[in-house]
Amino acid sequence: MDMEIDRVRLYPKSQTGVRRMGIFSRTRDIIAANITDMLDKAEDPAKMIRLIILEMEETLVEVRSSAARSLAEQKEMRRHIAKLEHFQADWTEKAQLALSKDREDLARAALLERQKAADLVGQLERDIATLDESVRAYEDDIDKLQNRLREARQRQRSIVARLESAEHRVRMRTLMSSERVDAAMARFDQLERRVDYAEGRADSFDLGSKAQPSLADEIAALESNDKVDRELEALKRKLGDTSN
C-alpha cells in the first residue's frame, strides 16, 4: 500500500506543464498573427497562404491532442483520488483497531499514513483544478484557431481566384498581341474570299436564264397585245378604203 501511495505522489511530477506552456505560446502567436501583413510582404502570396493554413492545421491538431491528454490526466487523477480515499478509510480502521488493543503507537502511525493520503488527495485536486483551467483555455484556443483557419481558407480562395484571373488576362493579352492572331485573321479573310467566289459562281448560272414573268408583267403584255391588235385592225381598214 505504501508503494501505491508513493506512485501516486510521484505522478504529478511530469512535463505536462512545460508542454502546455509551449503549445499555448505557439497558439497565441498564430492567433495574433496579422495574415494581411504577411501576405503583403510575401513574394508568393499563394504559397504563403498555403503555409499559413498548414501551420494552423498542425497547431489545431496539436491543441486538440493536448486537450485530450489533459482530460485523460484528469480522469487518471480522479481514479487515484478514489484509491487514496479508500486508503484513508483503511488507515482509519487500522488506527481504531490499534487503539482497541492499547497500541497507541500503531494507531499514531496509521493516522500519519492516513494524513499522507489526505495530503495527496489535496495535491491531486489542485492539479485537477489547474487542468480544468488548461482545458478551458484549450477550448477557447480551438475556437479561435478554427475561426482563423476559416478566414485563411477564404483568403486562399480569393487569392487563387485573383491569380487565375490575372493569369487568364495575361494569356489573352499575349495571344491578342502575337503574330498568331494576325495569321488567323488573314486565314479568315482568305476563307471569306473563297466563299464570295463560290457564291459568285453559283449566281453566274442564273445569268441569261428566262425568269418567270410576274403577274404585273403578264397583264402589261395583255394590254400591249390589245394595242397592237387595235392598230392592226385600223391599218386593215385603212388599206381596204384605199383599195376601193
PDB file of N, CA and C in Angstrom, residues 4 26 38-39 48 51 61 64 67 77 82 91 96 99-100 131 147 154 168 184 188 191 197 203 229 232 240:
ATOM      1  N   GLU A   4       2.024   1.995  -3.440  1.00  0.00           N
ATOM      2  CA  GLU A   4       0.938   2.591  -4.237  1.00  0.00           C
ATOM      3  C   GLU A   4       0.823   4.083  -3.952  1.00  0.00           C
ATOM      4  N   ARG A  26       2.779  28.965 -28.787  1.00  0.00           N
ATOM      5  CA  ARG A  26       2.694  28.825 -30.244  1.00  0.00           C
ATOM      6  C   ARG A  26       1.309  29.205 -30.744  1.00  0.00           C
ATOM      7  N   MET A  38       1.436  39.615 -43.554  1.00  0.00           N
ATOM      8  CA  MET A  38       2.275  38.522 -44.021  1.00  0.00           C
ATOM      9  C   MET A  38       2.128  38.322 -45.518  1.00  0.00           C
ATOM     10  N   LEU A  39       0.904  38.430 -46.012  1.00  0.00           N
ATOM     11  CA  LEU A  39       0.672  38.250 -47.445  1.00  0.00           C
ATOM     12  C   LEU A  39       1.199  39.430 -48.249  1.00  0.00           C
ATOM     13  N   MET A  48       2.511  31.465 -49.549  1.00  0.00           N
ATOM     14  CA  MET A  48       2.491  31.902 -48.158  1.00  0.00           C
ATOM     15  C   MET A  48       1.190  31.504 -47.462  1.00  0.00           C
ATOM     16  N   LEU A  51       1.178  27.873 -46.591  1.00  0.00           N
ATOM     17  CA  LEU A  51       1.997  27.593 -45.416  1.00  0.00           C
ATOM     18  C   LEU A  51       1.284  28.016 -44.129  1.00  0.00           C
ATOM     19  N   VAL A  61      -4.406  20.501 -34.606  1.00  0.00           N
ATOM     20  CA  VAL A  61      -4.292  19.080 -34.239  1.00  0.00           C
ATOM     21  C   VAL A  61      -3.546  18.933 -32.922  1.00  0.00           C
ATOM     22  N   ARG A  64      -5.716  20.056 -29.957  1.00  0.00           N
ATOM     23  CA  ARG A  64      -6.719  19.034 -29.648  1.00  0.00           C
ATOM     24  C   ARG A  64      -6.072  17.854 -28.918  1.00  0.00           C
ATOM     25  N   ALA A  67      -5.367  18.873 -25.374  1.00  0.00           N
ATOM     26  CA  ALA A  67      -6.606  18.891 -24.597  1.00  0.00           C
ATOM     27  C   ALA A  67      -7.034  17.471 -24.227  1.00  0.00           C
ATOM     28  N   MET A  77      -6.179  11.102 -12.465  1.00  0.00           N
ATOM     29  CA  MET A  77      -6.041  11.680 -11.123  1.00  0.00           C
ATOM     30  C   MET A  77      -7.263  11.391 -10.266  1.00  0.00           C
ATOM     31  N   ALA A  82      -9.770   8.391  -5.745  1.00  0.00           N
ATOM     32  CA  ALA A  82     -10.666   7.359  -5.216  1.00  0.00           C
ATOM     33  C   ALA A  82      -9.870   6.303  -4.443  1.00  0.00           C
ATOM     34  N   TRP A  91      -6.814   3.135   6.706  1.00  0.00           N
ATOM     35  CA  TRP A  91      -5.911   3.507   7.808  1.00  0.00           C
ATOM     36  C   TRP A  91      -6.709   3.946   9.042  1.00  0.00           C
ATOM     37  N   GLN A  96      -8.135   2.577  14.613  1.00  0.00           N
ATOM     38  CA  GLN A  96      -9.133   2.188  15.606  1.00  0.00           C
ATOM     39  C   GLN A  96      -8.818   0.810  16.190  1.00  0.00           C
ATOM     40  N   LEU A  99      -5.915   1.142  18.651  1.00  0.00           N
ATOM     41  CA  LEU A  99      -6.339   1.723  19.929  1.00  0.00           C
ATOM     42  C   LEU A  99      -7.123   0.718  20.760  1.00  0.00           C
ATOM     43  N   SER A 100      -7.915  -0.088  20.075  1.00  0.00           N
ATOM     44  CA  SER A 100      -8.691  -1.087  20.825  1.00  0.00           C
ATOM     45  C   SER A 100      -7.790  -2.130  21.473  1.00  0.00           C
ATOM     46  N   LEU A 131      -5.696  21.686 -14.360  1.00  0.00           N
ATOM     47  CA  LEU A 131      -6.018  21.094 -15.662  1.00  0.00           C
ATOM     48  C   LEU A 131      -7.353  21.603 -16.185  1.00  0.00           C
ATOM     49  N   ASN A 147     -11.688  29.715 -36.260  1.00  0.00           N
ATOM     50  CA  ASN A 147     -12.111  30.960 -36.914  1.00  0.00           C
ATOM     51  C   ASN A 147     -11.007  31.506 -37.810  1.00  0.00           C
ATOM     52  N   GLN A 154     -10.678  31.301 -46.675  1.00  0.00           N
ATOM     53  CA  GLN A 154     -11.390  32.266 -47.513  1.00  0.00           C
ATOM     54  C   GLN A 154     -10.399  33.145 -48.275  1.00  0.00           C
ATOM     55  N   HIS A 168      -5.162  34.516 -66.648  1.00  0.00           N
ATOM     56  CA  HIS A 168      -6.019  34.453 -67.830  1.00  0.00           C
ATOM     57  C   HIS A 168      -5.886  35.735 -68.654  1.00  0.00           C
ATOM     58  N   ALA A 184      -4.234  34.209 -88.093  1.00  0.00           N
ATOM     59  CA  ALA A 184      -5.582  33.655 -88.052  1.00  0.00           C
ATOM     60  C   ALA A 184      -6.564  34.567 -88.772  1.00  0.00           C
ATOM     61  N   PHE A 188      -8.951  33.926 -92.055  1.00  0.00           N
ATOM     62  CA  PHE A 188     -10.381  34.227 -92.141  1.00  0.00           C
ATOM     63  C   PHE A 188     -10.704  35.039 -93.395  1.00  0.00           C
ATOM     64  N   LEU A 191     -10.661  32.772 -96.363  1.00  0.00           N
ATOM     65  CA  LEU A 191     -11.857  31.937 -96.423  1.00  0.00           C
ATOM     66  C   LEU A 191     -13.056  32.726 -96.909  1.00  0.00           C
ATOM     67  N   TYR A 197     -16.273  33.892-103.885  1.00  0.00           N
ATOM     68  CA  TYR A 197     -16.073  33.347-105.222  1.00  0.00           C
ATOM     69  C   TYR A 197     -17.054  32.216-105.504  1.00  0.00           C
ATOM     70  N   ASP A 203     -24.189  32.190-108.593  1.00  0.00           N
ATOM     71  CA  ASP A 203     -25.059  33.220-109.181  1.00  0.00           C
ATOM     72  C   ASP A 203     -24.902  33.302-110.688  1.00  0.00           C
ATOM     73  N   ASP A 229     -53.333  44.828-131.559  1.00  0.00           N
ATOM     74  CA  ASP A 229     -54.488  44.344-132.328  1.00  0.00           C
ATOM     75  C   ASP A 229     -55.314  45.504-132.860  1.00  0.00           C
ATOM     76  N   LEU A 232     -53.561  47.055-135.695  1.00  0.00           N
ATOM     77  CA  LEU A 232     -53.614  46.203-136.877  1.00  0.00           C
ATOM     78  C   LEU A 232     -54.970  46.325-137.567  1.00  0.00           C
ATOM     79  N   GLY A 240     -58.165  48.855-146.776  1.00  0.00           N
ATOM     80  CA  GLY A 240     -59.389  48.481-147.505  1.00  0.00           C
ATOM     81  C   GLY A 240     -59.998  49.699-148.146  1.00  0.00           C
TER      82      GLY A 240
END
